[in-house]
XYZ file of C-alpha atoms in Angstrom:
586
model
C -9.672 27.052 -12.521
C -6.855 25.150 -10.902
C -7.565 23.305 -7.664
C -5.004 25.495 -5.945
C -7.706 28.183 -6.073
C -10.855 26.235 -5.229
C -12.448 22.812 -5.245
C -15.674 21.601 -6.866
C -17.774 22.400 -3.787
C -16.667 26.044 -4.070
C -18.007 26.581 -7.597
C -21.756 26.688 -6.774
C -20.921 28.830 -3.708
C -19.082 31.269 -5.960
C -21.886 31.327 -8.545
C -24.535 31.839 -5.841
C -22.617 34.831 -4.515
C -22.169 36.169 -8.044
C -25.931 35.921 -8.644
C -26.647 37.650 -5.320
C -24.289 40.541 -6.146
C -25.761 40.812 -9.657
C -29.309 41.008 -8.353
C -28.193 43.688 -5.901
C -26.829 45.806 -8.744
C -23.264 45.076 -7.817
C -23.637 45.709 -4.093
C -21.667 43.017 -2.246
C -22.791 44.179 1.199
C -25.690 41.724 1.100
C -23.303 38.766 1.264
C -22.727 36.953 4.534
C -19.232 37.575 5.926
C -16.806 34.969 4.652
C -15.518 32.456 7.187
C -11.834 32.837 7.928
C -9.443 30.391 6.324
C -7.313 30.928 9.428
C -10.024 29.161 11.444
C -9.690 26.157 9.188
C -5.907 26.085 9.603
C -6.314 26.347 13.367
C -8.780 23.441 13.298
C -6.265 21.355 11.368
C -3.628 22.148 13.954
C -5.864 20.890 16.767
C -6.456 17.454 15.260
C -4.954 14.357 16.882
C -2.348 13.351 14.319
C -1.270 10.353 16.371
C -4.762 8.881 16.434
C -5.119 9.499 12.684
C -1.824 7.765 11.927
C -2.837 4.783 14.047
C -6.240 4.551 12.338
C -4.793 4.586 8.828
C -2.060 2.096 9.743
C -4.704 -0.258 11.138
C -6.932 0.132 8.081
C -4.140 -1.049 5.761
C -2.726 -3.731 7.979
C -1.912 -6.768 5.858
C -2.179 -4.887 2.532
C 1.155 -5.450 0.813
C 0.634 -4.849 -2.901
C -0.622 -1.831 -4.835
C -3.781 -1.942 -6.932
C -2.700 -0.901 -10.415
C -4.655 -1.211 -13.639
C -2.653 0.979 -16.026
C 0.045 -0.203 -18.393
C 3.247 1.132 -16.831
C 4.162 4.708 -16.048
C 2.866 7.440 -18.308
C 4.935 10.116 -19.965
C 5.666 13.132 -17.778
C 3.936 16.385 -18.589
C 0.432 17.099 -19.918
C -1.505 13.937 -20.653
C -3.593 13.169 -23.716
C -6.838 12.427 -21.897
C -9.933 10.784 -23.280
C -13.371 11.568 -21.825
C -16.465 9.370 -21.800
C -19.882 10.321 -20.399
C -22.658 7.863 -19.525
C -25.980 8.639 -17.840
C -27.461 5.912 -15.663
C -31.025 4.963 -16.501
C -33.462 6.918 -14.326
C -34.758 3.729 -12.729
C -31.219 2.756 -11.699
C -30.628 6.205 -10.187
C -33.876 5.994 -8.208
C -33.154 2.370 -7.322
C -29.763 3.194 -5.803
C -31.298 5.872 -3.568
C -34.121 3.552 -2.475
C -31.717 0.634 -1.886
C -29.513 2.853 0.246
C -32.443 4.090 2.357
C -33.762 0.565 2.817
C -30.448 -0.811 4.063
C -28.979 2.227 5.808
C -26.312 2.801 3.181
C -25.231 6.012 1.502
C -25.206 6.259 -2.258
C -21.484 6.981 -1.965
C -21.018 3.547 -0.347
C -22.940 1.901 -3.194
C -20.795 3.708 -5.758
C -17.548 2.783 -3.999
C -18.609 -0.839 -3.570
C -19.617 -1.170 -7.222
C -16.371 0.445 -8.395
C -14.406 -1.966 -6.181
C -16.136 -4.928 -7.858
C -15.241 -3.584 -11.301
C -11.644 -2.937 -10.237
C -11.389 -6.436 -8.782
C -12.154 -7.930 -12.192
C -9.913 -5.434 -13.976
C -6.908 -5.976 -11.697
C -7.425 -9.640 -10.817
C -7.403 -8.848 -7.091
C -9.745 -9.497 -4.173
C -8.244 -6.774 -1.966
C -8.562 -3.569 -3.974
C -7.608 0.023 -3.275
C -8.573 3.173 -5.141
C -8.403 6.869 -4.422
C -11.440 8.903 -3.404
C -11.798 12.632 -2.874
C -13.310 13.813 0.405
C -14.789 17.265 0.974
C -12.491 18.167 3.865
C -15.117 20.509 5.355
C -15.640 19.564 9.022
C -19.275 20.215 10.001
C -18.233 21.362 13.474
C -16.436 24.416 12.006
C -18.949 27.263 11.431
C -19.150 28.601 7.902
C -17.197 25.780 6.247
C -20.034 24.958 3.880
C -19.856 28.450 2.319
C -16.092 28.895 2.104
C -14.369 29.215 -1.258
C -10.986 27.549 -1.467
C -9.204 24.242 -1.594
C -10.346 21.808 1.095
C -10.608 18.472 -0.664
C -8.271 15.632 0.129
C -7.580 12.443 -1.797
C -7.400 9.328 0.343
C -7.132 5.595 -0.329
C -10.218 3.393 0.026
C -9.617 -0.282 0.742
C -12.305 -2.862 -0.087
C -11.818 -6.506 0.862
C -13.834 -8.849 -1.329
C -14.775 -12.357 -0.245
C -16.466 -14.323 -3.016
C -18.717 -16.138 -0.551
C -20.000 -13.090 1.338
C -23.106 -11.268 0.197
C -22.910 -7.926 -1.536
C -24.920 -6.351 1.283
C -22.490 -7.590 3.954
C -19.582 -6.251 1.928
C -21.203 -2.835 1.498
C -22.014 -2.573 5.202
C -18.451 -3.431 6.145
C -17.153 -0.846 3.670
C -19.398 1.850 5.162
C -18.358 0.932 8.709
C -14.681 1.280 7.796
C -15.217 4.594 6.016
C -17.311 5.964 8.878
C -14.587 5.043 11.366
C -12.086 7.008 9.268
C -14.205 10.184 8.968
C -12.444 11.835 11.882
C -9.059 11.120 10.321
C -9.602 12.399 6.781
C -7.454 15.448 7.457
C -4.218 13.453 7.114
C -2.478 14.006 3.771
C -2.286 11.284 1.149
C 1.513 11.165 1.110
C 1.622 10.572 4.858
C -1.096 7.903 4.704
C 0.798 6.049 1.988
C 4.069 6.380 3.899
C 2.407 4.801 6.938
C 0.479 2.126 5.049
C 3.172 1.156 2.549
C 2.676 -0.275 -0.965
C -0.787 -1.606 -0.120
C -2.187 1.941 -0.112
C -0.879 2.754 -3.600
C -3.438 3.081 -6.407
C -3.757 4.522 -9.883
C -7.523 5.049 -10.180
C -9.525 7.874 -8.645
C -13.230 8.034 -7.756
C -14.837 11.461 -7.364
C -18.412 11.430 -6.065
C -19.510 15.022 -6.612
C -22.198 15.084 -3.935
C -21.693 18.693 -2.887
C -24.565 21.218 -2.665
C -25.923 22.614 -5.914
C -28.367 25.373 -6.771
C -31.902 24.139 -7.248
C -32.774 23.855 -10.912
C -35.588 26.015 -12.230
C -36.354 29.265 -14.047
C -34.640 32.352 -12.692
C -36.670 35.239 -11.275
C -37.147 38.265 -13.541
C -33.975 40.287 -13.671
C -31.946 37.597 -11.942
C -28.752 36.124 -13.271
C -29.112 32.535 -14.459
C -26.459 30.001 -15.442
C -26.431 27.281 -18.047
C -23.806 24.561 -17.798
C -22.275 24.212 -21.228
C -20.029 21.373 -20.133
C -17.081 20.561 -17.963
C -13.682 19.194 -18.753
C -11.588 17.878 -15.917
C -8.059 16.510 -15.854
C -6.103 14.592 -13.247
C -2.737 12.908 -13.304
C -4.315 9.506 -12.558
C -4.547 7.059 -15.485
C -8.236 6.463 -14.747
C -10.652 8.846 -13.017
C -14.343 8.148 -12.500
C -16.543 11.124 -11.717
C -20.063 10.417 -10.402
C -22.439 13.369 -10.665
C -25.841 13.090 -8.885
C -29.014 14.184 -10.656
C -32.283 12.799 -11.968
C -30.035 10.499 -13.946
C -26.680 9.971 -12.257
C -23.910 10.866 -14.675
C -20.698 8.872 -14.966
C -17.719 10.810 -16.320
C -14.722 8.642 -17.091
C -11.394 10.283 -17.874
C -8.473 8.134 -18.985
C -4.926 8.817 -20.052
C -4.689 7.384 -23.529
C -1.047 6.419 -23.069
C -1.946 4.144 -20.157
C -5.546 2.985 -20.528
C -6.734 1.868 -23.939
C -9.874 3.532 -25.274
C -11.686 0.196 -25.629
C -10.949 -0.604 -21.967
C -12.310 2.739 -20.829
C -15.405 2.359 -22.998
C -16.181 -1.027 -21.454
C -15.824 0.161 -17.856
C -18.892 2.385 -17.713
C -21.069 -0.428 -19.063
C -19.593 -2.808 -16.502
C -20.295 -0.399 -13.677
C -23.938 -0.092 -14.792
C -24.253 -3.898 -14.897
C -22.874 -4.151 -11.361
C -25.383 -1.544 -10.148
C -28.234 -3.485 -11.764
C -27.163 -6.762 -10.139
C -26.832 -5.153 -6.703
C -30.335 -3.713 -7.000
C -31.729 -7.023 -8.210
C -30.399 -9.034 -5.263
C -28.286 -7.546 -2.493
C -27.999 -10.976 -0.898
C -26.124 -12.377 -3.911
C -22.558 -13.556 -3.201
C -19.844 -11.161 -4.325
C -18.371 -13.898 -6.503
C -21.604 -14.062 -8.512
C -21.525 -10.416 -9.559
C -20.427 -10.425 -13.190
C -19.098 -7.546 -15.251
C -19.162 -8.974 -18.780
C -21.800 -8.131 -21.352
C -23.473 -10.859 -23.386
C -20.924 -10.773 -26.219
C -17.960 -10.825 -23.827
C -19.468 -13.687 -21.843
C -20.085 -15.645 -25.035
C -16.486 -15.049 -26.139
C -15.078 -16.315 -22.833
C -17.332 -19.343 -22.508
C -17.823 -20.429 -26.103
C -14.642 -19.270 -27.824
C -11.755 -19.161 -25.376
C -12.944 -22.030 -23.157
C -14.380 -24.343 -25.740
C -11.493 -26.733 -25.215
C -13.169 -30.095 -25.757
C -11.127 -32.303 -28.078
C -11.598 -35.857 -29.222
C -9.430 -38.217 -27.183
C -8.977 -41.940 -27.591
C -11.021 -43.884 -24.986
C -7.963 -45.940 -24.018
C -5.644 -46.227 -21.011
C -2.070 -44.964 -21.188
C -0.311 -48.225 -22.193
C -2.451 -48.401 -25.340
C -1.606 -44.794 -26.257
C 2.091 -45.427 -25.758
C 1.997 -48.696 -27.728
C 0.379 -46.962 -30.690
C 3.070 -44.281 -30.703
C 5.850 -46.884 -30.347
C 4.589 -48.527 -33.521
C 4.644 -45.171 -35.330
C 8.171 -44.165 -34.269
C 9.954 -47.314 -33.064
C 13.471 -46.017 -33.660
C 13.022 -42.534 -32.200
C 14.730 -41.945 -28.844
C 12.164 -42.119 -26.037
C 14.370 -41.439 -23.008
C 17.874 -40.045 -22.501
C 19.370 -39.917 -19.005
C 22.840 -38.809 -20.086
C 24.243 -42.330 -19.669
C 21.732 -44.439 -21.536
C 19.284 -43.913 -24.365
C 16.297 -46.065 -25.186
C 14.217 -45.944 -28.344
C 10.446 -46.241 -28.180
C 10.770 -49.874 -29.340
C 13.364 -50.669 -26.647
C 11.367 -48.935 -23.924
C 8.209 -50.801 -24.901
C 10.041 -54.151 -25.019
C 11.816 -53.794 -21.657
C 8.737 -52.407 -19.927
C 6.701 -55.316 -21.305
C 9.124 -57.881 -19.808
C 8.983 -56.233 -16.392
C 5.188 -55.816 -16.631
C 4.702 -59.550 -17.244
C 6.990 -60.293 -14.305
C 4.844 -58.032 -12.108
C 1.695 -59.761 -13.377
C 3.252 -63.070 -12.359
C 3.562 -61.619 -8.850
C -0.174 -60.935 -8.843
C -0.133 -57.265 -9.852
C -3.164 -56.090 -11.805
C -5.541 -53.122 -12.134
C -6.004 -51.170 -8.871
C -2.958 -52.872 -7.275
C -0.455 -50.303 -6.107
C 3.237 -50.697 -6.953
C 5.824 -48.324 -5.489
C 8.931 -47.372 -7.449
C 11.773 -46.181 -5.222
C 14.549 -45.155 -7.578
C 16.345 -42.052 -8.790
C 15.834 -40.436 -12.188
C 17.188 -42.818 -14.844
C 16.182 -44.701 -17.964
C 15.684 -47.977 -15.990
C 13.393 -46.108 -13.585
C 11.276 -44.940 -16.512
C 11.115 -48.564 -17.697
C 9.695 -49.482 -14.277
C 7.124 -46.657 -14.381
C 5.863 -47.741 -17.808
C 5.926 -51.403 -16.742
C 3.674 -50.775 -13.742
C 1.184 -49.092 -16.077
C 1.402 -51.920 -18.629
C 0.638 -54.462 -15.904
C -2.405 -52.383 -14.996
C -0.938 -51.436 -11.627
C -1.133 -48.099 -9.844
C 2.244 -46.331 -9.787
C 3.273 -44.929 -6.372
C 6.414 -42.763 -6.721
C 8.863 -42.792 -3.817
C 11.816 -40.411 -3.878
C 14.711 -42.216 -2.157
C 16.130 -38.820 -1.130
C 13.080 -38.112 1.034
C 13.340 -38.552 4.831
C 12.962 -42.150 6.020
C 9.898 -41.176 8.042
C 8.164 -39.807 4.946
C 9.031 -42.898 2.879
C 7.800 -45.203 5.646
C 4.531 -43.258 5.888
C 3.886 -43.431 2.127
C 4.598 -47.151 1.947
C 2.535 -47.815 5.053
C -0.430 -45.740 3.851
C -0.413 -46.869 0.209
C 0.278 -50.529 1.162
C 1.710 -51.398 -2.274
C 1.722 -55.017 -3.392
C 5.352 -54.579 -4.442
C 8.195 -52.098 -4.234
C 10.487 -51.788 -7.248
C 13.930 -50.433 -6.359
C 17.660 -50.837 -7.085
C 20.528 -52.073 -4.963
C 21.360 -48.405 -4.338
C 17.890 -47.603 -3.015
C 16.981 -50.903 -1.332
C 17.836 -49.383 2.039
C 14.895 -46.952 1.909
C 12.363 -49.794 2.126
C 11.499 -50.179 5.848
C 12.247 -53.508 7.495
C 8.604 -53.875 8.445
C 7.314 -53.687 4.860
C 5.412 -56.893 4.157
C 5.076 -56.834 0.358
C 7.372 -58.052 -2.413
C 10.626 -56.133 -2.996
C 11.882 -56.215 -6.605
C 15.523 -55.131 -6.908
C 15.888 -54.402 -10.598
C 19.672 -54.637 -10.863
C 19.949 -57.786 -8.775
C 21.360 -60.365 -11.271
C 18.891 -63.037 -10.248
C 15.897 -60.712 -10.588
C 17.194 -59.305 -13.884
C 17.498 -62.840 -15.289
C 13.930 -63.734 -14.312
C 12.577 -60.491 -15.795
C 14.507 -61.072 -19.021
C 12.876 -64.484 -19.299
C 9.483 -62.871 -19.855
C 8.378 -61.758 -23.301
C 8.739 -58.092 -24.076
C 6.446 -55.622 -25.843
C 2.913 -54.492 -25.219
C 0.708 -56.386 -22.802
C -2.748 -57.485 -23.952
C -5.807 -57.281 -21.717
C -6.088 -61.059 -21.786
C -2.714 -61.286 -20.029
C -3.779 -59.050 -17.147
C -5.626 -60.292 -14.089
C -8.593 -58.139 -15.168
C -9.037 -55.762 -18.139
C -7.527 -52.290 -17.742
C -10.061 -49.465 -18.190
C -9.765 -45.672 -18.355
C -11.417 -45.259 -14.975
C -8.849 -47.432 -13.221
C -6.300 -45.549 -11.114
C -3.032 -44.811 -12.907
C -0.944 -43.446 -10.035
C -1.163 -42.189 -6.468
C 0.634 -38.963 -5.548
C 1.056 -37.761 -1.970
C 0.601 -34.185 -0.820
C 3.402 -32.479 1.073
C 1.678 -32.747 4.439
C 2.410 -29.089 5.181
C -1.134 -28.682 6.561
C -1.182 -31.976 8.451
C -0.974 -35.634 7.485
C 0.026 -36.216 3.825
C -2.856 -37.411 1.685
C -2.647 -39.845 -1.193
C -4.525 -38.662 -4.274
C -5.364 -41.117 -7.042
C -5.315 -40.030 -10.691
C -7.112 -42.171 -13.262
C -6.070 -43.176 -16.745
C -8.933 -41.000 -17.994
C -7.448 -37.956 -16.292
C -3.930 -38.657 -17.532
C -5.266 -39.367 -21.014
C -6.892 -35.906 -20.992
C -3.636 -34.362 -19.762
C -1.770 -36.036 -22.619
C -4.208 -34.640 -25.177
C -3.992 -31.150 -23.648
C -0.207 -31.025 -23.368
C 0.408 -32.441 -26.829
C -1.883 -29.815 -28.365
C -1.067 -26.829 -26.132
C 2.709 -27.333 -26.105
C 2.909 -28.575 -29.703
C 4.674 -31.792 -28.703
C 5.829 -33.986 -31.577
C 8.605 -36.374 -32.578
C 11.097 -33.489 -32.517
C 10.314 -32.467 -28.939
C 12.875 -32.948 -26.177
C 11.224 -32.449 -22.786
C 13.431 -31.946 -19.726
C 12.451 -33.671 -16.492
C 14.045 -31.796 -13.608
C 11.764 -32.587 -10.674
C 11.553 -35.314 -8.079
C 9.626 -38.402 -9.235
C 7.376 -37.842 -6.204
C 6.214 -34.514 -7.626
C 3.184 -34.823 -9.914
C 4.821 -32.584 -12.536
C 6.931 -35.662 -13.355
C 3.798 -37.331 -14.735
C 3.008 -34.255 -16.817
C 6.501 -34.509 -18.304
C 6.520 -38.263 -18.882
C 3.346 -39.417 -20.567
C 2.647 -36.543 -22.974
C 6.119 -36.710 -24.547
C 6.112 -40.530 -24.757
C 2.665 -40.546 -26.383
C 3.761 -37.826 -28.832
C 6.855 -39.700 -29.957
C 9.252 -37.204 -28.399
C 12.250 -37.611 -26.099
C 12.242 -37.370 -22.304
C 15.535 -35.816 -21.190
C 16.245 -36.761 -17.573
C 18.368 -34.572 -15.324
C 21.084 -36.458 -13.412
C 20.039 -38.172 -10.170
C 19.888 -36.039 -7.044
C 18.819 -32.421 -6.605
C 17.626 -30.469 -9.633
C 20.519 -28.807 -11.484
C 21.010 -25.084 -10.948
C 22.688 -22.175 -12.698
C 25.241 -23.111 -15.318
C 24.618 -26.840 -14.761
C 20.970 -26.348 -15.727
C 21.831 -24.157 -18.697
C 24.416 -26.720 -19.859
C 21.870 -29.538 -19.577
C 19.292 -27.637 -21.643
C 21.912 -26.584 -24.178
C 23.877 -29.800 -24.715
C 20.818 -32.049 -24.726
C 19.009 -29.600 -27.045
C 15.932 -29.358 -24.824
C 12.860 -27.828 -26.478
C 10.422 -27.901 -23.519
C 11.051 -27.414 -19.806
C 9.064 -26.701 -16.654
C 10.556 -25.009 -13.597
C 9.931 -22.457 -10.870
C 10.517 -18.769 -11.468
C 13.633 -18.738 -9.268
C 15.526 -20.560 -12.016
C 14.896 -17.899 -14.665
C 17.604 -15.333 -13.791
C 20.181 -18.102 -14.163
C 19.185 -19.020 -17.725
C 20.874 -17.069 -20.538
C 18.251 -17.158 -23.331
C 20.800 -16.456 -26.048
C 22.499 -19.773 -25.184
C 19.312 -21.822 -25.508
C 18.389 -21.606 -29.204
C 16.423 -24.891 -29.163
C 14.094 -23.936 -26.311
C 10.532 -23.488 -27.615
C 8.312 -23.680 -24.524
C 9.063 -22.755 -20.924
C 6.426 -23.495 -18.277
C 6.758 -21.520 -15.047
C 4.899 -22.582 -11.919
C 5.102 -22.274 -8.164
């Protein structure tokens, strides 16, 4: 029967009346008079639509995105639907009823809360919405419980999940919200979604079939009895969960095969059972501790996908770079569009500057700021600070003077390395040494020092992996900027990860588009240098956009680049044949 005729509540009413008429030999006069459908329509007309609209708008305040789990839109017309049936263990069924009584919760609340936890893992959301059918039979209207017709309504259920809150708190809040909306369940779904916006959109439906049923048992002699041979239901939703009460609660999962894979549907019932079991075991458990994976899935995630340990050399960055420079001395290490340096040249020049810095007293744990724009000489300075054992503090000369003064004042570097073009950014009150790289006198002194790798014996103290490698400052958007120190051990691990994950090698050309004060610059620099590849520097100033960016990637034959998603529409992929890896972040 189509729902336009009657809903699920009406079926046992209809069968009861059929049995009564049968037992009376076909005499329908024994039936109670049917309640008038006109009374129901009149009741609907008396409801406060304004209050209902306000209640639903308030319930979905702040919800801006739909909760969708299906793969795109399905084909119009009849759907090829798969059906799965799972019976809860009897002890779980009894446990849910007892848990509800103990904590003042309905079984429907427990079912909705558990389904929300499963959906949260399936959709990757902590604010989930699904559809639920409500009976639509107001108890204050006489005779509603025995009427045959269509009264159900489908409405969105919103569940906010906080990983730190207990399951019990979450369930109580859910029940409070649903109770407050009971008087407003007469509003149609389309109007609710129009009021609430995208946040009330869903593609899964939960049907808790808790309507009255005939008591099971043998029929009286001569009475008509019914045996349920089975039911087959269809909805237009990609995923529909039916929950049928009984000695063993039955879960009926219907899924559109064109939108929800069979293996996904098969896993969901098991996950729902596991959530029920965990709720019953400890209602005080934090929501974030409720897992949905079975033992094999958990093992796959933990032992297969996340077994990422790799052997890494127990050495600081200068040693890793020196080893690579010996392997590929003539390969280009850096290209800024005006100057190119091989790995041998970069190592030699950085070594000269590093020994000059050591002569100034720079050693491990001593901070050295570099205030210069993107260029090959700037990269020499960055590597030199590391070779000397110092802690690199990047300073973008384009940043506001107040920000630069704060960073230099807070970090208190022993020296600031800059150029004649950026000397002005160093505040007059700075008390450390200022090294102007392109000052002829300074350049001559630096050139007088030997080049190449620096040995530990030349440093003030030995350089170890747990020494700080650089200090990066947060934006300060939530208050005072904070300097965060990264160690050589951490950067060494990053190098190993990026080289393996991004397949960096001697043929890699990695674009550096960001400010040197952004930590992504470190993720560009050291992995490619230690892999023997080429660091391709964007011109000084703001990051290139549009055609300028595409031209840079194309003409410099960039293979790896990192950028924000806003850049993507401006990149014609057909014009970037060399590009192998694109990292998007934001």
